[in-house]
PDB file of C-alpha atoms in Angstrom:
ATOM      1  CA  UNK A   1      81.168 256.900  93.644  1.00 52.00           C
ATOM      2  CA  UNK A   2      81.416 253.394  95.058  1.00 51.00           C
ATOM      3  CA  UNK A   3      78.143 253.987  96.973  1.00 47.00           C
ATOM      4  CA  UNK A   4      76.325 255.013  93.761  1.00 48.00           C
ATOM      5  CA  UNK A   5      77.615 251.908  92.009  1.00 45.00           C
ATOM      6  CA  UNK A   6      76.367 249.636  94.773  1.00 43.00           C
ATOM      7  CA  UNK A   7      73.002 251.508  94.839  1.00 42.00           C
ATOM      8  CA  UNK A   8      72.672 251.015  91.075  1.00 42.00           C
ATOM      9  CA  UNK A   9      73.341 247.271  91.367  1.00 39.00           C
ATOM     10  CA  UNK A  10      70.730 246.984  94.115  1.00 38.00           C
ATOM     11  CA  UNK A  11      68.118 248.808  92.006  1.00 38.00           C
ATOM     12  CA  UNK A  12      68.854 246.535  89.010  1.00 35.00           C
ATOM     13  CA  UNK A  13      68.470 243.431  91.193  1.00 36.00           C
ATOM     14  CA  UNK A  14      65.163 244.797  92.614  1.00 35.00           C
ATOM     15  CA  UNK A  15      63.778 245.420  89.160  1.00 35.00           C
ATOM     16  CA  UNK A  16      64.837 241.971  87.964  1.00 35.00           C
ATOM     17  CA  UNK A  17      63.220 240.336  90.976  1.00 36.00           C
ATOM     18  CA  UNK A  18      60.032 242.283  90.579  1.00 37.00           C
ATOM     19  CA  UNK A  19      59.840 241.465  86.879  1.00 37.00           C
ATOM     20  CA  UNK A  20      60.333 237.746  87.657  1.00 38.00           C
ATOM     21  CA  UNK A  21      57.525 237.877  90.196  1.00 44.00           C
ATOM     22  CA  UNK A  22      55.100 240.016  88.186  1.00 51.00           C
ATOM     23  CA  UNK A  23      54.462 240.045  84.442  1.00 72.00           C
ATOM     24  CA  UNK A  24      51.535 241.211  82.295  1.00 69.00           C
ATOM     25  CA  UNK A  25      48.600 238.933  83.094  1.00 68.00           C
ATOM     26  CA  UNK A  26      49.902 237.578  86.367  1.00 67.00           C
ATOM     27  CA  UNK A  27      47.849 238.153  89.578  1.00 71.00           C
ATOM     28  CA  UNK A  28      49.377 240.075  92.490  1.00 68.00           C
ATOM     29  CA  UNK A  29      49.486 236.902  94.589  1.00 67.00           C
ATOM     30  CA  UNK A  30      49.544 233.705  92.434  1.00 72.00           C
ATOM     31  CA  UNK A  31      48.285 230.567  94.191  1.00 72.00           C
ATOM     32  CA  UNK A  32      48.465 226.820  93.608  1.00 72.00           C
ATOM     33  CA  UNK A  33      44.701 226.391  94.000  1.00 72.00           C
ATOM     34  CA  UNK A  34      42.036 226.774  91.383  1.00 80.00           C
ATOM     35  CA  UNK A  35      41.424 224.980  88.132  1.00 82.00           C
ATOM     36  CA  UNK A  36      42.595 225.620  84.566  1.00 87.00           C
ATOM     37  CA  UNK A  37      40.998 229.055  83.983  1.00 91.00           C
ATOM     38  CA  UNK A  38      41.961 230.833  80.752  1.00 92.00           C
ATOM     39  CA  UNK A  39      39.988 233.958  81.657  1.00 92.00           C
ATOM     40  CA  UNK A  40      38.038 235.835  78.963  1.00 93.00           C
ATOM     41  CA  UNK A  41      38.545 237.921  75.856  1.00 92.00           C
ATOM     42  CA  UNK A  42      37.656 241.587  75.855  1.00 91.00           C
ATOM     43  CA  UNK A  43      38.644 245.098  74.902  1.00 90.00           C
ATOM     44  CA  UNK A  44      42.176 245.736  76.151  1.00 90.00           C
ATOM     45  CA  UNK A  45      42.727 242.030  77.019  1.00 91.00           C
ATOM     46  CA  UNK A  46      45.931 240.698  75.497  1.00 90.00           C
ATOM     47  CA  UNK A  47      46.319 236.913  75.232  1.00 91.00           C
ATOM     48  CA  UNK A  48      49.623 235.468  76.435  1.00 89.00           C
ATOM     49  CA  UNK A  49      51.182 232.153  77.466  1.00 89.00           C
ATOM     50  CA  UNK A  50      51.323 231.696  81.245  1.00 89.00           C
ATOM     51  CA  UNK A  51      51.449 228.666  83.607  1.00 86.00           C
ATOM     52  CA  UNK A  52      49.047 227.073  86.077  1.00 85.00           C
ATOM     53  CA  UNK A  53      49.571 224.417  88.750  1.00 82.00           C
ATOM     54  CA  UNK A  54      47.592 221.165  88.439  1.00 81.00           C
ATOM     55  CA  UNK A  55      46.935 219.863  91.972  1.00 71.00           C
ATOM     56  CA  UNK A  56      45.769 216.488  90.540  1.00 74.00           C
ATOM     57  CA  UNK A  57      48.915 215.907  88.488  1.00 72.00           C
ATOM     58  CA  UNK A  58      51.167 217.882  90.930  1.00 67.00           C
ATOM     59  CA  UNK A  59      52.945 219.723  88.168  1.00 74.00           C
ATOM     60  CA  UNK A  60      52.751 222.928  86.160  1.00 80.00           C
ATOM     61  CA  UNK A  61      51.286 223.202  82.636  1.00 83.00           C
ATOM     62  CA  UNK A  62      51.116 225.982  80.042  1.00 88.00           C
ATOM     63  CA  UNK A  63      47.967 228.095  79.973  1.00 89.00           C
ATOM     64  CA  UNK A  64      46.927 230.307  77.066  1.00 91.00           C
ATOM     65  CA  UNK A  65      45.498 233.142  79.129  1.00 92.00           C
ATOM     66  CA  UNK A  66      43.020 235.314  77.218  1.00 93.00           C
ATOM     67  CA  UNK A  67      44.059 238.494  79.015  1.00 91.00           C
ATOM     68  CA  UNK A  68      41.270 239.333  81.508  1.00 92.00           C
ATOM     69  CA  UNK A  69      39.485 237.675  84.433  1.00 91.00           C
ATOM     70  CA  UNK A  70      40.432 234.179  85.526  1.00 90.00           C
ATOM     71  CA  UNK A  71      41.576 232.924  88.905  1.00 89.00           C
ATOM     72  CA  UNK A  72      44.880 233.371  90.801  1.00 83.00           C
ATOM     73  CA  UNK A  73      46.379 230.048  89.681  1.00 86.00           C
ATOM     74  CA  UNK A  74      48.409 231.800  87.018  1.00 87.00           C
ATOM     75  CA  UNK A  75      52.170 232.149  86.907  1.00 81.00           C
ATOM     76  CA  UNK A  76      54.614 234.031  84.670  1.00 81.00           C
ATOM     77  CA  UNK A  77      57.107 231.207  84.174  1.00 78.00           C
ATOM     78  CA  UNK A  78      57.341 227.491  84.767  1.00 74.00           C
ATOM     79  CA  UNK A  79      60.243 228.116  87.167  1.00 67.00           C
ATOM     80  CA  UNK A  80      58.101 230.406  89.310  1.00 72.00           C
ATOM     81  CA  UNK A  81      55.236 227.834  89.295  1.00 76.00           C
ATOM     82  CA  UNK A  82      57.480 224.903  90.055  1.00 70.00           C
ATOM     83  CA  UNK A  83      58.714 225.021  93.609  1.00 74.00           C
ATOM     84  CA  UNK A  84      62.230 223.924  94.588  1.00 76.00           C
ATOM     85  CA  UNK A  85      63.586 221.337  97.031  1.00 81.00           C
ATOM     86  CA  UNK A  86      66.580 223.547  97.877  1.00 79.00           C
ATOM     87  CA  UNK A  87      66.924 226.675  99.985  1.00 82.00           C
ATOM     88  CA  UNK A  88      66.294 227.411 103.645  1.00 89.00           C
ATOM     89  CA  UNK A  89      62.914 227.922 105.334  1.00 92.00           C
ATOM     90  CA  UNK A  90      61.746 231.409 104.217  1.00 92.00           C
ATOM     91  CA  UNK A  91      58.383 232.731 105.362  1.00 93.00           C
ATOM     92  CA  UNK A  92      58.584 235.789 103.125  1.00 90.00           C
ATOM     93  CA  UNK A  93      57.307 239.152 104.320  1.00 90.00           C
ATOM     94  CA  UNK A  94      54.092 240.967 105.181  1.00 91.00           C
ATOM     95  CA  UNK A  95      52.882 243.773 103.018  1.00 87.00           C
ATOM     96  CA  UNK A  96      49.951 245.394 101.270  1.00 85.00           C
ATOM     97  CA  UNK A  97      48.100 242.759  99.228  1.00 78.00           C
ATOM     98  CA  UNK A  98      50.103 239.892 100.836  1.00 82.00           C
ATOM     99  CA  UNK A  99      47.818 237.110 102.094  1.00 82.00           C
ATOM    100  CA  UNK A 100      49.349 234.786 104.785  1.00 88.00           C
ATOM    101  CA  UNK A 101      48.688 231.096 104.271  1.00 85.00           C
ATOM    102  CA  UNK A 102      49.876 227.681 105.437  1.00 89.00           C
ATOM    103  CA  UNK A 103      52.477 226.170 103.107  1.00 88.00           C
ATOM    104  CA  UNK A 104      55.249 223.607 103.213  1.00 90.00           C
ATOM    105  CA  UNK A 105      59.044 223.639 102.719  1.00 91.00           C
ATOM    106  CA  UNK A 106      61.592 220.818 102.359  1.00 89.00           C
ATOM    107  CA  UNK A 107      64.038 220.522 105.223  1.00 87.00           C
ATOM    108  CA  UNK A 108      67.068 218.934 103.506  1.00 81.00           C
ATOM    109  CA  UNK A 109      68.876 218.364 106.770  1.00 80.00           C
ATOM    110  CA  UNK A 110      65.947 216.525 108.362  1.00 80.00           C
ATOM    111  CA  UNK A 111      64.991 214.968 105.019  1.00 81.00           C
ATOM    112  CA  UNK A 112      61.319 215.799 105.406  1.00 86.00           C
ATOM    113  CA  UNK A 113      58.651 218.338 104.433  1.00 89.00           C
ATOM    114  CA  UNK A 114      57.610 220.720 107.178  1.00 91.00           C
ATOM    115  CA  UNK A 115      54.742 223.139 107.620  1.00 94.00           C
ATOM    116  CA  UNK A 116      55.337 226.935 107.744  1.00 94.00           C
ATOM    117  CA  UNK A 117      53.180 230.033 107.902  1.00 93.00           C
ATOM    118  CA  UNK A 118      54.011 231.935 104.686  1.00 90.00           C
ATOM    119  CA  UNK A 119      53.437 235.692 105.067  1.00 90.00           C
ATOM    120  CA  UNK A 120      52.223 236.148 101.494  1.00 82.00           C
ATOM    121  CA  UNK A 121      54.958 237.962  99.584  1.00 83.00           C
ATOM    122  CA  UNK A 122      58.573 237.364  98.513  1.00 83.00           C
ATOM    123  CA  UNK A 123      60.442 234.364  99.981  1.00 85.00           C
ATOM    124  CA  UNK A 124      62.276 231.703  97.980  1.00 85.00           C
ATOM    125  CA  UNK A 125      61.083 228.823  95.803  1.00 81.00           C
ATOM    126  CA  UNK A 126      61.261 226.198  98.522  1.00 88.00           C
ATOM    127  CA  UNK A 127      57.542 226.658  99.122  1.00 86.00           C
ATOM    128  CA  UNK A 128      54.862 224.047  98.400  1.00 84.00           C
ATOM    129  CA  UNK A 129      51.103 224.168  98.525  1.00 80.00           C
ATOM    130  CA  UNK A 130      50.666 220.722 100.028  1.00 81.00           C
ATOM    131  CA  UNK A 131      52.729 218.252 101.984  1.00 84.00           C
ATOM    132  CA  UNK A 132      51.961 215.571  99.386  1.00 81.00           C
ATOM    133  CA  UNK A 133      53.413 217.638  96.511  1.00 78.00           C
ATOM    134  CA  UNK A 134      56.526 218.454  98.519  1.00 84.00           C
ATOM    135  CA  UNK A 135      57.144 214.815  99.504  1.00 82.00           C
ATOM    136  CA  UNK A 136      56.489 213.444  96.049  1.00 76.00           C
ATOM    137  CA  UNK A 137      59.187 215.711  94.471  1.00 74.00           C
ATOM    138  CA  UNK A 138      61.764 216.185  97.234  1.00 80.00           C
ATOM    139  CA  UNK A 139      61.838 212.836  99.037  1.00 70.00           C
ATOM    140  CA  UNK A 140      62.019 211.013  95.681  1.00 62.00           C
ATOM    141  CA  UNK A 141      65.137 213.076  94.815  1.00 57.00           C
ATOM    142  CA  UNK A 142      66.700 212.235  98.167  1.00 54.00           C
ATOM    143  CA  UNK A 143      66.140 208.488  97.647  1.00 48.00           C
ATOM    144  CA  UNK A 144      67.698 208.699  94.155  1.00 46.00           C
ATOM    145  CA  UNK A 145      70.692 210.502  95.578  1.00 48.00           C
ATOM    146  CA  UNK A 146      71.128 208.096  98.501  1.00 47.00           C
ATOM    147  CA  UNK A 147      70.864 205.057  96.241  1.00 48.00           C
ATOM    148  CA  UNK A 148      73.490 206.535  93.928  1.00 45.00           C
ATOM    149  CA  UNK A 149      75.927 206.765  96.753  1.00 49.00           C
ATOM    150  CA  UNK A 150      75.970 202.965  97.126  1.00 52.00           C
ATOM    151  CA  UNK A 151      76.427 201.965  93.457  1.00 68.00           C
ATOM    152  CA  UNK A 152      79.437 200.108  92.062  1.00 68.00           C
ATOM    153  CA  UNK A 153      81.915 202.245  90.141  1.00 72.00           C
ATOM    154  CA  UNK A 154      81.111 205.481  91.978  1.00 74.00           C
ATOM    155  CA  UNK A 155      84.223 207.374  93.165  1.00 80.00           C
ATOM    156  CA  UNK A 156      84.474 208.160  96.904  1.00 77.00           C
ATOM    157  CA  UNK A 157      83.900 211.865  96.207  1.00 80.00           C
ATOM    158  CA  UNK A 158      82.090 212.465  92.902  1.00 86.00           C
ATOM    159  CA  UNK A 159      82.856 215.800  91.331  1.00 87.00           C
ATOM    160  CA  UNK A 160      81.120 218.180  88.933  1.00 91.00           C
ATOM    161  CA  UNK A 161      84.458 219.183  87.348  1.00 90.00           C
ATOM    162  CA  UNK A 162      86.755 217.436  84.970  1.00 92.00           C
ATOM    163  CA  UNK A 163      86.291 216.230  81.338  1.00 94.00           C
ATOM    164  CA  UNK A 164      84.444 213.113  80.220  1.00 94.00           C
ATOM    165  CA  UNK A 165      86.687 210.166  81.166  1.00 95.00           C
ATOM    166  CA  UNK A 166      85.522 206.624  80.418  1.00 94.00           C
ATOM    167  CA  UNK A 167      88.427 205.045  82.363  1.00 93.00           C
ATOM    168  CA  UNK A 168      90.089 201.905  81.066  1.00 92.00           C
ATOM    169  CA  UNK A 169      89.498 198.189  80.490  1.00 90.00           C
ATOM    170  CA  UNK A 170      91.309 195.588  82.570  1.00 87.00           C
ATOM    171  CA  UNK A 171      91.081 192.458  84.608  1.00 86.00           C
ATOM    172  CA  UNK A 172      88.234 192.764  87.094  1.00 83.00           C
ATOM    173  CA  UNK A 173      86.908 195.937  85.409  1.00 86.00           C
ATOM    174  CA  UNK A 174      83.204 195.738  84.688  1.00 85.00           C
ATOM    175  CA  UNK A 175      81.842 198.232  82.101  1.00 88.00           C
ATOM    176  CA  UNK A 176      78.626 199.977  83.044  1.00 86.00           C
ATOM    177  CA  UNK A 177      76.510 202.990  82.129  1.00 87.00           C
ATOM    178  CA  UNK A 178      77.249 206.054  84.254  1.00 88.00           C
ATOM    179  CA  UNK A 179      76.879 209.814  84.005  1.00 90.00           C
ATOM    180  CA  UNK A 180      79.208 212.816  83.926  1.00 93.00           C
ATOM    181  CA  UNK A 181      78.589 216.572  84.172  1.00 93.00           C
ATOM    182  CA  UNK A 182      79.246 218.576  81.001  1.00 92.00           C
ATOM    183  CA  UNK A 183      80.103 222.021  82.404  1.00 89.00           C
ATOM    184  CA  UNK A 184      80.161 223.644  78.993  1.00 89.00           C
ATOM    185  CA  UNK A 185      76.694 222.357  78.084  1.00 88.00           C
ATOM    186  CA  UNK A 186      75.511 222.692  81.695  1.00 87.00           C
ATOM    187  CA  UNK A 187      73.880 219.278  81.737  1.00 90.00           C
ATOM    188  CA  UNK A 188      74.497 215.674  82.814  1.00 90.00           C
ATOM    189  CA  UNK A 189      75.333 213.233  80.026  1.00 90.00           C
ATOM    190  CA  UNK A 190      75.443 209.477  79.803  1.00 91.00           C
ATOM    191  CA  UNK A 191      78.724 207.634  79.203  1.00 91.00           C
ATOM    192  CA  UNK A 192      79.914 204.020  79.025  1.00 91.00           C
ATOM    193  CA  UNK A 193      82.451 203.708  81.864  1.00 92.00           C
ATOM    194  CA  UNK A 194      84.935 200.913  81.228  1.00 92.00           C
ATOM    195  CA  UNK A 195      85.171 199.884  84.888  1.00 88.00           C
ATOM    196  CA  UNK A 196      88.566 201.059  86.158  1.00 90.00           C
ATOM    197  CA  UNK A 197      90.397 204.351  86.746  1.00 91.00           C
ATOM    198  CA  UNK A 198      88.933 207.566  85.247  1.00 92.00           C
ATOM    199  CA  UNK A 199      88.364 210.857  87.111  1.00 93.00           C
ATOM    200  CA  UNK A 200      85.840 211.870  89.769  1.00 91.00           C
ATOM    201  CA  UNK A 201      83.297 213.331  87.369  1.00 93.00           C
ATOM    202  CA  UNK A 202      81.332 210.142  87.407  1.00 92.00           C
ATOM    203  CA  UNK A 203      77.842 209.568  88.755  1.00 89.00           C
ATOM    204  CA  UNK A 204      75.636 206.494  89.131  1.00 86.00           C
ATOM    205  CA  UNK A 205      72.396 208.144  88.066  1.00 84.00           C
ATOM    206  CA  UNK A 206      71.298 211.228  86.139  1.00 84.00           C
ATOM    207  CA  UNK A 207      69.241 212.354  89.164  1.00 82.00           C
ATOM    208  CA  UNK A 208      72.233 212.309  91.479  1.00 84.00           C
ATOM    209  CA  UNK A 209      74.367 214.224  88.959  1.00 88.00           C
ATOM    210  CA  UNK A 210      71.709 216.871  88.397  1.00 86.00           C
ATOM    211  CA  UNK A 211      70.902 217.282  92.067  1.00 82.00           C
ATOM    212  CA  UNK A 212      74.524 218.165  92.849  1.00 83.00           C
ATOM    213  CA  UNK A 213      75.837 219.778  89.697  1.00 86.00           C
ATOM    214  CA  UNK A 214      73.022 221.719  88.021  1.00 73.00           C
ATOM    215  CA  UNK A 215      72.411 223.912  91.126  1.00 65.00           C
ATOM    216  CA  UNK A 216      76.048 225.119  91.104  1.00 60.00           C
TER     217      UNK A 216
END
């Protein structure tokens, strides 16, 4: 009975993963290359909103796909189109219809973008089409986080837990704008810290707060 329960959970996870990777109108192997191609209208072609990656702007934009034709720069969701700076190096797997290609991943420990040979299918979202796109997003986040560690008013060990606490006024306490993580709303919010005391749910920048707390 326990085995059947585990098997059911695995099948549900597999279906969810496959659905996230493939949706009506998405190519078998989406790529980051190719222009804004809406495809064409035709019998049996159903228009739908998808996403494409702009190499010039280095970000994803909505695409009103007409339902047929088009290129492979076409993604089901913005999340699938937008790579991530987190997660280990994952080259994916080989398989029918999987086309190996050179891509890049962000090495958080070494704080740099590294080349890898992606096998064409599966893998995680820490996968970038170019080194420039990887560095622009991930190294900028690292700089923001490092700078936040040195700011005045930051606790020794900032935390993502605890209520909003603005601290107290007092001699030598300098009020300043800081950020706290709202666990209920699952987002980082601005607050006016009074300069002394308070709890550890206090961050110098929104970027530093989001980098640590929103991935929890």
